[in-house]
Amino acid sequence: GEDVEQSLFLSVREGDSSVINCTYTDSSSTYLYWYKQEPGAGLQLLTYIFSNMDMKQDQRLTVLLNKKDKHLSLRIADTQTGDSAIYFCAEIPPTSGTYKYIFGTGTRLKVLA
Amino acid sequence: DVKVTQSSRYLVKRTGEKVFLECVQDMDHENMFWYRQDPGLGLRLIYFSYDVKMKEKGDIPEGYSVSREKKERFSLILESASTNQTSMYLCASSSPSGSPHEQYFGPGTRLTVT
């Protein structure tokens, strides 16, 4: 299909781990991205993974990529209230040209104190 | 730091008005994009431009037009605003060279059409 799919909401307690999942569309996408949108702001690149990798770790963030299932996940360890935001999964399929992204619907993460 | 600015954070317009949303970036990026963001629908691409005076339709161009007369500025025009164009509008820019093709976003304009 043409849609990048994410669940709309996730709620976790402060200090727990959060896992945000995404199913993307094109197994030949070179890069897959996670963008974060804080309240009242635009999107900001949080992390990305190159398609020849299975996993990428960056401090509290772990990205897992399953190309066979076209599944991408973002794990946030020790989730803090400042992590409350909307998280967007995105890809640039080779067919889209000119580096046009396809964004997911976004997952709103709420961290409870 | 890359900066993408948008002319207004909030706008309220009446049905039928012509509306201009302006976006300026300071990183000499070739690519610029206009998206609208609606709850449950994520970001949908309206138009993008890969060079001055060059534009391509995105996924939802109906009811919109764009203008790019200078490299740093990309304008979105609602020819005759309608209530279904009430939304958050986000501008972004990127460079076609260099990985990972990050897009840099402005803070958004929340447009209400009454």
mmCIF file with all atom_site columns, C-alpha atoms in Angstrom:
data_model
loop_
_atom_site.group_PDB
_atom_site.id
_atom_site.type_symbol
_atom_site.label_atom_id
_atom_site.label_alt_id
_atom_site.label_comp_id
_atom_site.label_asym_id
_atom_site.label_entity_id
_atom_site.label_seq_id
_atom_site.pdbx_PDB_ins_code
_atom_site.Cartn_x
_atom_site.Cartn_y
_atom_site.Cartn_z
_atom_site.occupancy
_atom_site.B_iso_or_equiv
_atom_site.pdbx_formal_charge
_atom_site.auth_seq_id
_atom_site.auth_comp_id
_atom_site.auth_asym_id
_atom_site.auth_atom_id
_atom_site.pdbx_PDB_model_num
ATOM 1   C CA . GLY A 1 1   ? 0.000   0.000  0.000   1.00 0.00 ? 1   GLY A CA 1
ATOM 2   C CA . GLU A 1 2   ? 0.943   3.679  -0.191  1.00 0.00 ? 2   GLU A CA 1
ATOM 3   C CA . ASP A 1 3   ? 0.492   4.527  3.472   1.00 0.00 ? 3   ASP A CA 1
ATOM 4   C CA . VAL A 1 4   ? 3.128   4.555  6.182   1.00 0.00 ? 4   VAL A CA 1
ATOM 5   C CA . GLU A 1 5   ? 1.232   3.238  9.185   1.00 0.00 ? 5   GLU A CA 1
ATOM 6   C CA . GLN A 1 6   ? 1.618   4.031  12.849  1.00 0.00 ? 6   GLN A CA 1
ATOM 7   C CA . SER A 1 7   ? -0.623  3.704  15.861  1.00 0.00 ? 7   SER A CA 1
ATOM 8   C CA . LEU A 1 8   ? -2.018  7.087  16.874  1.00 0.00 ? 8   LEU A CA 1
ATOM 9   C CA . PHE A 1 9   ? -1.439  7.101  20.626  1.00 0.00 ? 9   PHE A CA 1
ATOM 10  C CA . LEU A 1 10  ? 0.926   5.678  23.223  1.00 0.00 ? 10  LEU A CA 1
ATOM 11  C CA . SER A 1 11  ? 0.933   6.368  26.938  1.00 0.00 ? 11  SER A CA 1
ATOM 12  C CA . VAL A 1 12  ? 3.777   5.324  29.265  1.00 0.00 ? 12  VAL A CA 1
ATOM 13  C CA . ARG A 1 13  ? 4.919   6.084  32.791  1.00 0.00 ? 13  ARG A CA 1
ATOM 14  C CA . GLU A 1 14  ? 8.019   8.145  33.400  1.00 0.00 ? 14  GLU A CA 1
ATOM 15  C CA . GLY A 1 15  ? 11.072  5.905  33.613  1.00 0.00 ? 15  GLY A CA 1
ATOM 16  C CA . ASP A 1 16  ? 9.541   3.103  31.528  1.00 0.00 ? 16  ASP A CA 1
ATOM 17  C CA . SER A 1 17  ? 10.578  2.270  27.980  1.00 0.00 ? 17  SER A CA 1
ATOM 18  C CA . SER A 1 18  ? 8.470   3.414  25.037  1.00 0.00 ? 18  SER A CA 1
ATOM 19  C CA . VAL A 1 19  ? 8.260   1.520  21.775  1.00 0.00 ? 19  VAL A CA 1
ATOM 20  C CA . ILE A 1 20  ? 6.752   3.217  18.739  1.00 0.00 ? 20  ILE A CA 1
ATOM 21  C CA . ASN A 1 21  ? 6.114   1.048  15.705  1.00 0.00 ? 21  ASN A CA 1
ATOM 22  C CA . CYS A 1 22  ? 5.822   1.829  12.016  1.00 0.00 ? 22  CYS A CA 1
ATOM 23  C CA . THR A 1 23  ? 5.105   -0.147 8.859   1.00 0.00 ? 23  THR A CA 1
ATOM 24  C CA . TYR A 1 24  ? 6.495   1.508  5.763   1.00 0.00 ? 24  TYR A CA 1
ATOM 25  C CA . THR A 1 25  ? 5.764   1.005  2.096   1.00 0.00 ? 25  THR A CA 1
ATOM 26  C CA . ASP A 1 26  ? 8.881   0.373  0.063   1.00 0.00 ? 26  ASP A CA 1
ATOM 27  C CA . SER A 1 27  ? 11.482  -2.221 0.996   1.00 0.00 ? 27  SER A CA 1
ATOM 28  C CA . SER A 1 28  ? 14.004  -0.460 -1.252  1.00 0.00 ? 28  SER A CA 1
ATOM 29  C CA . SER A 1 29  ? 13.864  2.839  0.645   1.00 0.00 ? 29  SER A CA 1
ATOM 30  C CA . THR A 1 30  ? 17.456  3.785  1.398   1.00 0.00 ? 30  THR A CA 1
ATOM 31  C CA . TYR A 1 31  ? 16.856  5.732  4.581   1.00 0.00 ? 31  TYR A CA 1
ATOM 32  C CA . LEU A 1 32  ? 14.166  5.498  7.198   1.00 0.00 ? 32  LEU A CA 1
ATOM 33  C CA . TYR A 1 33  ? 13.607  8.309  9.629   1.00 0.00 ? 33  TYR A CA 1
ATOM 34  C CA . TRP A 1 34  ? 12.084  9.251  12.930  1.00 0.00 ? 34  TRP A CA 1
ATOM 35  C CA . TYR A 1 35  ? 11.035  12.867 13.349  1.00 0.00 ? 35  TYR A CA 1
ATOM 36  C CA . LYS A 1 36  ? 9.820   14.426 16.587  1.00 0.00 ? 36  LYS A CA 1
ATOM 37  C CA . GLN A 1 37  ? 7.296   17.246 16.864  1.00 0.00 ? 37  GLN A CA 1
ATOM 38  C CA . GLU A 1 38  ? 7.092   18.977 20.209  1.00 0.00 ? 38  GLU A CA 1
ATOM 39  C CA . PRO A 1 39  ? 3.952   20.966 21.079  1.00 0.00 ? 39  PRO A CA 1
ATOM 40  C CA . GLY A 1 40  ? 3.656   24.139 19.026  1.00 0.00 ? 40  GLY A CA 1
ATOM 41  C CA . ALA A 1 41  ? 6.719   23.398 16.921  1.00 0.00 ? 41  ALA A CA 1
ATOM 42  C CA . GLY A 1 42  ? 7.676   22.002 13.549  1.00 0.00 ? 42  GLY A CA 1
ATOM 43  C CA . LEU A 1 43  ? 9.251   18.592 13.057  1.00 0.00 ? 43  LEU A CA 1
ATOM 44  C CA . GLN A 1 44  ? 12.853  17.890 13.895  1.00 0.00 ? 44  GLN A CA 1
ATOM 45  C CA . LEU A 1 45  ? 14.925  14.904 12.801  1.00 0.00 ? 45  LEU A CA 1
ATOM 46  C CA . LEU A 1 46  ? 15.416  12.638 15.806  1.00 0.00 ? 46  LEU A CA 1
ATOM 47  C CA . THR A 1 47  ? 17.311  9.776  14.225  1.00 0.00 ? 47  THR A CA 1
ATOM 48  C CA . TYR A 1 48  ? 17.531  7.773  11.031  1.00 0.00 ? 48  TYR A CA 1
ATOM 49  C CA . ILE A 1 49  ? 18.748  4.373  9.885   1.00 0.00 ? 49  ILE A CA 1
ATOM 50  C CA . PHE A 1 50  ? 20.353  3.314  6.657   1.00 0.00 ? 50  PHE A CA 1
ATOM 51  C CA . SER A 1 51  ? 18.663  0.366  4.996   1.00 0.00 ? 51  SER A CA 1
ATOM 52  C CA . ASN A 1 52  ? 21.692  -1.929 5.249   1.00 0.00 ? 52  ASN A CA 1
ATOM 53  C CA . MET A 1 53  ? 21.522  -1.785 9.038   1.00 0.00 ? 53  MET A CA 1
ATOM 54  C CA . ASP A 1 54  ? 19.310  -3.789 11.371  1.00 0.00 ? 54  ASP A CA 1
ATOM 55  C CA . MET A 1 55  ? 19.782  -1.655 14.429  1.00 0.00 ? 55  MET A CA 1
ATOM 56  C CA . LYS A 1 56  ? 21.066  1.750  15.425  1.00 0.00 ? 56  LYS A CA 1
ATOM 57  C CA . GLN A 1 57  ? 21.595  2.965  18.958  1.00 0.00 ? 57  GLN A CA 1
ATOM 58  C CA . ASP A 1 58  ? 21.966  6.592  19.965  1.00 0.00 ? 58  ASP A CA 1
ATOM 59  C CA . GLN A 1 59  ? 21.988  7.214  23.715  1.00 0.00 ? 59  GLN A CA 1
ATOM 60  C CA . ARG A 1 60  ? 18.441  6.465  24.923  1.00 0.00 ? 60  ARG A CA 1
ATOM 61  C CA . LEU A 1 61  ? 17.177  5.756  21.406  1.00 0.00 ? 61  LEU A CA 1
ATOM 62  C CA . THR A 1 62  ? 17.257  2.381  19.654  1.00 0.00 ? 62  THR A CA 1
ATOM 63  C CA . VAL A 1 63  ? 15.993  1.968  16.109  1.00 0.00 ? 63  VAL A CA 1
ATOM 64  C CA . LEU A 1 64  ? 15.222  -1.512 14.806  1.00 0.00 ? 64  LEU A CA 1
ATOM 65  C CA . LEU A 1 65  ? 14.665  -2.255 11.138  1.00 0.00 ? 65  LEU A CA 1
ATOM 66  C CA . ASN A 1 66  ? 13.074  -5.395 9.704   1.00 0.00 ? 66  ASN A CA 1
ATOM 67  C CA . LYS A 1 67  ? 13.268  -5.009 5.943   1.00 0.00 ? 67  LYS A CA 1
ATOM 68  C CA . LYS A 1 68  ? 11.510  -8.271 5.203   1.00 0.00 ? 68  LYS A CA 1
ATOM 69  C CA . ASP A 1 69  ? 8.398   -7.133 7.049   1.00 0.00 ? 69  ASP A CA 1
ATOM 70  C CA . LYS A 1 70  ? 8.943   -3.415 6.257   1.00 0.00 ? 70  LYS A CA 1
ATOM 71  C CA . HIS A 1 71  ? 8.772   -2.709 9.962   1.00 0.00 ? 71  HIS A CA 1
ATOM 72  C CA . LEU A 1 72  ? 10.578  0.055  11.796  1.00 0.00 ? 72  LEU A CA 1
ATOM 73  C CA . SER A 1 73  ? 10.507  0.699  15.522  1.00 0.00 ? 73  SER A CA 1
ATOM 74  C CA . LEU A 1 74  ? 11.810  3.363  17.868  1.00 0.00 ? 74  LEU A CA 1
ATOM 75  C CA . ARG A 1 75  ? 12.550  2.478  21.452  1.00 0.00 ? 75  ARG A CA 1
ATOM 76  C CA . ILE A 1 76  ? 13.078  5.236  24.004  1.00 0.00 ? 76  ILE A CA 1
ATOM 77  C CA . ALA A 1 77  ? 14.692  4.025  27.215  1.00 0.00 ? 77  ALA A CA 1
ATOM 78  C CA . ASP A 1 78  ? 13.986  5.711  30.560  1.00 0.00 ? 78  ASP A CA 1
ATOM 79  C CA . THR A 1 79  ? 11.219  7.844  29.039  1.00 0.00 ? 79  THR A CA 1
ATOM 80  C CA . GLN A 1 80  ? 11.015  11.357 30.443  1.00 0.00 ? 80  GLN A CA 1
ATOM 81  C CA . THR A 1 81  ? 8.189   13.910 30.452  1.00 0.00 ? 81  THR A CA 1
ATOM 82  C CA . GLY A 1 82  ? 10.204  15.916 27.927  1.00 0.00 ? 82  GLY A CA 1
ATOM 83  C CA . ASP A 1 83  ? 9.775   13.030 25.496  1.00 0.00 ? 83  ASP A CA 1
ATOM 84  C CA . SER A 1 84  ? 6.044   13.792 25.252  1.00 0.00 ? 84  SER A CA 1
ATOM 85  C CA . ALA A 1 85  ? 5.570   14.675 21.586  1.00 0.00 ? 85  ALA A CA 1
ATOM 86  C CA . ILE A 1 86  ? 4.326   13.346 18.266  1.00 0.00 ? 86  ILE A CA 1
ATOM 87  C CA . TYR A 1 87  ? 6.730   10.952 16.560  1.00 0.00 ? 87  TYR A CA 1
ATOM 88  C CA . PHE A 1 88  ? 6.625   10.522 12.799  1.00 0.00 ? 88  PHE A CA 1
ATOM 89  C CA . CYS A 1 89  ? 8.092   7.673  10.860  1.00 0.00 ? 89  CYS A CA 1
ATOM 90  C CA . ALA A 1 90  ? 9.154   8.579  7.299   1.00 0.00 ? 90  ALA A CA 1
ATOM 91  C CA . GLU A 1 91  ? 10.784  7.103  4.216   1.00 0.00 ? 91  GLU A CA 1
ATOM 92  C CA . ILE A 1 92  ? 11.971  8.284  0.818   1.00 0.00 ? 92  ILE A CA 1
ATOM 93  C CA . PRO A 1 93  ? 11.012  5.554  -1.645  1.00 0.00 ? 93  PRO A CA 1
ATOM 94  C CA . PRO A 1 94  ? 13.335  5.504  -4.694  1.00 0.00 ? 94  PRO A CA 1
ATOM 95  C CA . THR A 1 95  ? 10.310  5.926  -6.946  1.00 0.00 ? 95  THR A CA 1
ATOM 96  C CA . SER A 1 96  ? 9.329   9.238  -5.340  1.00 0.00 ? 96  SER A CA 1
ATOM 97  C CA . GLY A 1 97  ? 12.259  11.175 -6.757  1.00 0.00 ? 97  GLY A CA 1
ATOM 98  C CA . THR A 1 98  ? 13.713  14.484 -5.601  1.00 0.00 ? 98  THR A CA 1
ATOM 99  C CA . TYR A 1 99  ? 13.896  13.301 -2.009  1.00 0.00 ? 99  TYR A CA 1
ATOM 100 C CA . LYS A 1 100 ? 10.171  13.490 -1.342  1.00 0.00 ? 100 LYS A CA 1
ATOM 101 C CA . TYR A 1 101 ? 9.283   11.954 1.983   1.00 0.00 ? 101 TYR A CA 1
ATOM 102 C CA . ILE A 1 102 ? 6.285   9.827  2.798   1.00 0.00 ? 102 ILE A CA 1
ATOM 103 C CA . PHE A 1 103 ? 5.343   10.464 6.410   1.00 0.00 ? 103 PHE A CA 1
ATOM 104 C CA . GLY A 1 104 ? 3.331   8.260  8.692   1.00 0.00 ? 104 GLY A CA 1
ATOM 105 C CA . THR A 1 105 ? 0.295   9.462  10.581  1.00 0.00 ? 105 THR A CA 1
ATOM 106 C CA . GLY A 1 106 ? 2.327   10.181 13.693  1.00 0.00 ? 106 GLY A CA 1
ATOM 107 C CA . THR A 1 107 ? 2.176   8.604  17.159  1.00 0.00 ? 107 THR A CA 1
ATOM 108 C CA . ARG A 1 108 ? 1.354   10.904 20.054  1.00 0.00 ? 108 ARG A CA 1
ATOM 109 C CA . LEU A 1 109 ? 3.433   9.829  23.047  1.00 0.00 ? 109 LEU A CA 1
ATOM 110 C CA . LYS A 1 110 ? 2.157   10.906 26.439  1.00 0.00 ? 110 LYS A CA 1
ATOM 111 C CA . VAL A 1 111 ? 4.475   10.396 29.400  1.00 0.00 ? 111 VAL A CA 1
ATOM 112 C CA . LEU A 1 112 ? 2.788   10.216 32.778  1.00 0.00 ? 112 LEU A CA 1
ATOM 113 C CA . ALA A 1 113 ? 4.700   11.488 35.797  1.00 0.00 ? 113 ALA A CA 1
ATOM 114 C CA . ASP B 2 1   ? 21.874  26.446 12.565  1.00 0.00 ? 1   ASP B CA 1
ATOM 115 C CA . VAL B 2 2   ? 19.385  26.074 9.742   1.00 0.00 ? 2   VAL B CA 1
ATOM 116 C CA . LYS B 2 3   ? 16.463  28.339 10.172  1.00 0.00 ? 3   LYS B CA 1
ATOM 117 C CA . VAL B 2 4   ? 13.123  28.045 8.419   1.00 0.00 ? 4   VAL B CA 1
ATOM 118 C CA . THR B 2 5   ? 10.695  30.803 9.268   1.00 0.00 ? 5   THR B CA 1
ATOM 119 C CA . GLN B 2 6   ? 7.033   31.150 8.435   1.00 0.00 ? 6   GLN B CA 1
ATOM 120 C CA . SER B 2 7   ? 5.313   34.502 8.223   1.00 0.00 ? 7   SER B CA 1
ATOM 121 C CA . SER B 2 8   ? 2.558   33.827 10.747  1.00 0.00 ? 8   SER B CA 1
ATOM 122 C CA . ARG B 2 9   ? 1.968   31.373 13.583  1.00 0.00 ? 9   ARG B CA 1
ATOM 123 C CA . TYR B 2 10  ? -1.801  31.874 13.537  1.00 0.00 ? 10  TYR B CA 1
ATOM 124 C CA . LEU B 2 11  ? -4.132  33.168 10.829  1.00 0.00 ? 11  LEU B CA 1
ATOM 125 C CA . VAL B 2 12  ? -7.895  33.548 10.713  1.00 0.00 ? 12  VAL B CA 1
ATOM 126 C CA . LYS B 2 13  ? -9.428  34.161 7.297   1.00 0.00 ? 13  LYS B CA 1
ATOM 127 C CA . ARG B 2 14  ? -12.904 34.231 5.834   1.00 0.00 ? 14  ARG B CA 1
ATOM 128 C CA . THR B 2 15  ? -14.246 31.850 3.210   1.00 0.00 ? 15  THR B CA 1
ATOM 129 C CA . GLY B 2 16  ? -13.401 33.081 -0.273  1.00 0.00 ? 16  GLY B CA 1
ATOM 130 C CA . GLU B 2 17  ? -10.414 35.195 0.751   1.00 0.00 ? 17  GLU B CA 1
ATOM 131 C CA . LYS B 2 18  ? -7.061  34.830 -1.001  1.00 0.00 ? 18  LYS B CA 1
ATOM 132 C CA . VAL B 2 19  ? -4.472  33.722 1.525   1.00 0.00 ? 19  VAL B CA 1
ATOM 133 C CA . PHE B 2 20  ? -0.691  33.914 1.294   1.00 0.00 ? 20  PHE B CA 1
ATOM 134 C CA . LEU B 2 21  ? 1.583   31.835 3.499   1.00 0.00 ? 21  LEU B CA 1
ATOM 135 C CA . GLU B 2 22  ? 5.256   32.736 3.301   1.00 0.00 ? 22  GLU B CA 1
ATOM 136 C CA . CYS B 2 23  ? 8.277   30.608 4.110   1.00 0.00 ? 23  CYS B CA 1
ATOM 137 C CA . VAL B 2 24  ? 11.917  31.667 4.173   1.00 0.00 ? 24  VAL B CA 1
ATOM 138 C CA . GLN B 2 25  ? 15.018  29.516 4.707   1.00 0.00 ? 25  GLN B CA 1
ATOM 139 C CA . ASP B 2 26  ? 18.559  30.706 5.274   1.00 0.00 ? 26  ASP B CA 1
ATOM 140 C CA . MET B 2 27  ? 20.612  27.666 4.285   1.00 0.00 ? 27  MET B CA 1
ATOM 141 C CA . ASP B 2 28  ? 20.640  28.065 0.508   1.00 0.00 ? 28  ASP B CA 1
ATOM 142 C CA . HIS B 2 29  ? 18.626  24.861 0.118   1.00 0.00 ? 29  HIS B CA 1
ATOM 143 C CA . GLU B 2 30  ? 17.389  23.956 -3.337  1.00 0.00 ? 30  GLU B CA 1
ATOM 144 C CA . ASN B 2 31  ? 14.374  21.964 -2.180  1.00 0.00 ? 31  ASN B CA 1
ATOM 145 C CA . MET B 2 32  ? 11.415  23.497 -0.415  1.00 0.00 ? 32  MET B CA 1
ATOM 146 C CA . PHE B 2 33  ? 8.144   21.868 0.578   1.00 0.00 ? 33  PHE B CA 1
ATOM 147 C CA . TRP B 2 34  ? 4.657   22.763 1.781   1.00 0.00 ? 34  TRP B CA 1
ATOM 148 C CA . TYR B 2 35  ? 2.711   20.258 3.875   1.00 0.00 ? 35  TYR B CA 1
ATOM 149 C CA . ARG B 2 36  ? -0.534  20.321 5.708   1.00 0.00 ? 36  ARG B CA 1
ATOM 150 C CA . GLN B 2 37  ? -0.901  18.460 8.969   1.00 0.00 ? 37  GLN B CA 1
ATOM 151 C CA . ASP B 2 38  ? -4.245  17.131 10.166  1.00 0.00 ? 38  ASP B CA 1
ATOM 152 C CA . PRO B 2 39  ? -4.908  14.860 13.160  1.00 0.00 ? 39  PRO B CA 1
ATOM 153 C CA . GLY B 2 40  ? -4.880  11.212 12.196  1.00 0.00 ? 40  GLY B CA 1
ATOM 154 C CA . LEU B 2 41  ? -3.640  11.975 8.679   1.00 0.00 ? 41  LEU B CA 1
ATOM 155 C CA . GLY B 2 42  ? -0.057  12.920 9.392   1.00 0.00 ? 42  GLY B CA 1
ATOM 156 C CA . LEU B 2 43  ? 1.731   15.216 6.959   1.00 0.00 ? 43  LEU B CA 1
ATOM 157 C CA . ARG B 2 44  ? 0.511   15.429 3.385   1.00 0.00 ? 44  ARG B CA 1
ATOM 158 C CA . LEU B 2 45  ? 2.578   17.092 0.697   1.00 0.00 ? 45  LEU B CA 1
ATOM 159 C CA . ILE B 2 46  ? 0.852   19.941 -1.122  1.00 0.00 ? 46  ILE B CA 1
ATOM 160 C CA . TYR B 2 47  ? 3.618   21.218 -3.415  1.00 0.00 ? 47  TYR B CA 1
ATOM 161 C CA . PHE B 2 48  ? 7.349   21.193 -3.561  1.00 0.00 ? 48  PHE B CA 1
ATOM 162 C CA . SER B 2 49  ? 9.993   23.119 -5.444  1.00 0.00 ? 49  SER B CA 1
ATOM 163 C CA . TYR B 2 50  ? 13.468  21.923 -6.411  1.00 0.00 ? 50  TYR B CA 1
ATOM 164 C CA . ASP B 2 51  ? 14.726  25.199 -7.830  1.00 0.00 ? 51  ASP B CA 1
ATOM 165 C CA . VAL B 2 52  ? 13.724  28.797 -8.419  1.00 0.00 ? 52  VAL B CA 1
ATOM 166 C CA . LYS B 2 53  ? 10.563  28.975 -10.515 1.00 0.00 ? 53  LYS B CA 1
ATOM 167 C CA . MET B 2 54  ? 10.331  25.165 -10.536 1.00 0.00 ? 54  MET B CA 1
ATOM 168 C CA . LYS B 2 55  ? 7.481   23.393 -8.814  1.00 0.00 ? 55  LYS B CA 1
ATOM 169 C CA . GLU B 2 56  ? 5.787   20.046 -8.698  1.00 0.00 ? 56  GLU B CA 1
ATOM 170 C CA . LYS B 2 57  ? 2.428   18.990 -7.363  1.00 0.00 ? 57  LYS B CA 1
ATOM 171 C CA . GLY B 2 58  ? 2.370   16.860 -4.279  1.00 0.00 ? 58  GLY B CA 1
ATOM 172 C CA . ASP B 2 59  ? -0.405  14.588 -3.130  1.00 0.00 ? 59  ASP B CA 1
ATOM 173 C CA . ILE B 2 60  ? -3.086  17.216 -2.414  1.00 0.00 ? 60  ILE B CA 1
ATOM 174 C CA . PRO B 2 61  ? -2.513  20.291 -4.659  1.00 0.00 ? 61  PRO B CA 1
ATOM 175 C CA . GLU B 2 62  ? -6.180  21.084 -5.333  1.00 0.00 ? 62  GLU B CA 1
ATOM 176 C CA . GLY B 2 63  ? -7.141  24.548 -4.134  1.00 0.00 ? 63  GLY B CA 1
ATOM 177 C CA . TYR B 2 64  ? -3.515  25.649 -3.712  1.00 0.00 ? 64  TYR B CA 1
ATOM 178 C CA . SER B 2 65  ? -0.807  27.239 -5.797  1.00 0.00 ? 65  SER B CA 1
ATOM 179 C CA . VAL B 2 66  ? 2.800   28.158 -5.042  1.00 0.00 ? 66  VAL B CA 1
ATOM 180 C CA . SER B 2 67  ? 5.398   30.673 -6.032  1.00 0.00 ? 67  SER B CA 1
ATOM 181 C CA . ARG B 2 68  ? 9.177   30.533 -5.847  1.00 0.00 ? 68  ARG B CA 1
ATOM 182 C CA . GLU B 2 69  ? 10.753  33.657 -7.287  1.00 0.00 ? 69  GLU B CA 1
ATOM 183 C CA . LYS B 2 70  ? 13.838  33.558 -5.056  1.00 0.00 ? 70  LYS B CA 1
ATOM 184 C CA . LYS B 2 71  ? 15.758  30.583 -3.775  1.00 0.00 ? 71  LYS B CA 1
ATOM 185 C CA . GLU B 2 72  ? 15.157  31.359 -0.122  1.00 0.00 ? 72  GLU B CA 1
ATOM 186 C CA . ARG B 2 73  ? 11.430  32.020 -0.326  1.00 0.00 ? 73  ARG B CA 1
ATOM 187 C CA . PHE B 2 74  ? 8.540   29.679 -1.076  1.00 0.00 ? 74  PHE B CA 1
ATOM 188 C CA . SER B 2 75  ? 4.969   30.934 -0.909  1.00 0.00 ? 75  SER B CA 1
ATOM 189 C CA . LEU B 2 76  ? 1.768   28.951 -0.633  1.00 0.00 ? 76  LEU B CA 1
ATOM 190 C CA . ILE B 2 77  ? -1.374  30.584 -2.002  1.00 0.00 ? 77  ILE B CA 1
ATOM 191 C CA . LEU B 2 78  ? -4.945  29.626 -1.264  1.00 0.00 ? 78  LEU B CA 1
ATOM 192 C CA . GLU B 2 79  ? -6.776  31.170 -4.188  1.00 0.00 ? 79  GLU B CA 1
ATOM 193 C CA . SER B 2 80  ? -10.195 31.123 -2.495  1.00 0.00 ? 80  SER B CA 1
ATOM 194 C CA . ALA B 2 81  ? -10.040 29.839 1.054   1.00 0.00 ? 81  ALA B CA 1
ATOM 195 C CA . SER B 2 82  ? -12.574 27.249 2.130   1.00 0.00 ? 82  SER B CA 1
ATOM 196 C CA . THR B 2 83  ? -13.396 25.826 5.540   1.00 0.00 ? 83  THR B CA 1
ATOM 197 C CA . ASN B 2 84  ? -11.858 22.454 4.626   1.00 0.00 ? 84  ASN B CA 1
ATOM 198 C CA . GLN B 2 85  ? -8.508  24.214 4.310   1.00 0.00 ? 85  GLN B CA 1
ATOM 199 C CA . THR B 2 86  ? -8.485  24.890 8.045   1.00 0.00 ? 86  THR B CA 1
ATOM 200 C CA . SER B 2 87  ? -5.312  23.134 9.084   1.00 0.00 ? 87  SER B CA 1
ATOM 201 C CA . MET B 2 88  ? -1.724  23.409 10.268  1.00 0.00 ? 88  MET B CA 1
ATOM 202 C CA . TYR B 2 89  ? 0.617   24.296 7.392   1.00 0.00 ? 89  TYR B CA 1
ATOM 203 C CA . LEU B 2 90  ? 4.277   23.355 7.623   1.00 0.00 ? 90  LEU B CA 1
ATOM 204 C CA . CYS B 2 91  ? 7.091   24.493 5.382   1.00 0.00 ? 91  CYS B CA 1
ATOM 205 C CA . ALA B 2 92  ? 10.351  22.570 5.054   1.00 0.00 ? 92  ALA B CA 1
ATOM 206 C CA . SER B 2 93  ? 13.594  22.783 3.149   1.00 0.00 ? 93  SER B CA 1
ATOM 207 C CA . SER B 2 94  ? 16.371  20.370 2.280   1.00 0.00 ? 94  SER B CA 1
ATOM 208 C CA . SER B 2 95  ? 19.465  20.032 0.184   1.00 0.00 ? 95  SER B CA 1
ATOM 209 C CA . PRO B 2 96  ? 19.509  17.402 -2.585  1.00 0.00 ? 96  PRO B CA 1
ATOM 210 C CA . SER B 2 97  ? 23.136  16.618 -1.804  1.00 0.00 ? 97  SER B CA 1
ATOM 211 C CA . GLY B 2 98  ? 24.478  15.004 1.331   1.00 0.00 ? 98  GLY B CA 1
ATOM 212 C CA . SER B 2 99  ? 22.984  12.258 3.392   1.00 0.00 ? 99  SER B CA 1
ATOM 213 C CA . PRO B 2 100 ? 20.608  11.667 5.030   1.00 0.00 ? 100 PRO B CA 1
ATOM 214 C CA . HIS B 2 101 ? 18.524  14.250 3.126   1.00 0.00 ? 101 HIS B CA 1
ATOM 215 C CA . GLU B 2 102 ? 17.205  15.762 6.303   1.00 0.00 ? 102 GLU B CA 1
ATOM 216 C CA . GLN B 2 103 ? 14.268  18.131 5.988   1.00 0.00 ? 103 GLN B CA 1
ATOM 217 C CA . TYR B 2 104 ? 14.264  21.236 8.183   1.00 0.00 ? 104 TYR B CA 1
ATOM 218 C CA . PHE B 2 105 ? 10.878  22.486 9.255   1.00 0.00 ? 105 PHE B CA 1
ATOM 219 C CA . GLY B 2 106 ? 9.432   25.832 10.171  1.00 0.00 ? 106 GLY B CA 1
ATOM 220 C CA . PRO B 2 107 ? 7.235   26.192 13.273  1.00 0.00 ? 107 PRO B CA 1
ATOM 221 C CA . GLY B 2 108 ? 3.993   25.994 11.291  1.00 0.00 ? 108 GLY B CA 1
ATOM 222 C CA . THR B 2 109 ? 1.064   28.287 10.572  1.00 0.00 ? 109 THR B CA 1
ATOM 223 C CA . ARG B 2 110 ? -2.273  27.341 12.056  1.00 0.00 ? 110 ARG B CA 1
ATOM 224 C CA . LEU B 2 111 ? -4.890  28.599 9.608   1.00 0.00 ? 111 LEU B CA 1
ATOM 225 C CA . THR B 2 112 ? -8.553  28.835 10.497  1.00 0.00 ? 112 THR B CA 1
ATOM 226 C CA . VAL B 2 113 ? -11.050 29.584 7.718   1.00 0.00 ? 113 VAL B CA 1
ATOM 227 C CA . THR B 2 114 ? -14.469 30.708 8.958   1.00 0.00 ? 114 THR B CA 1
#
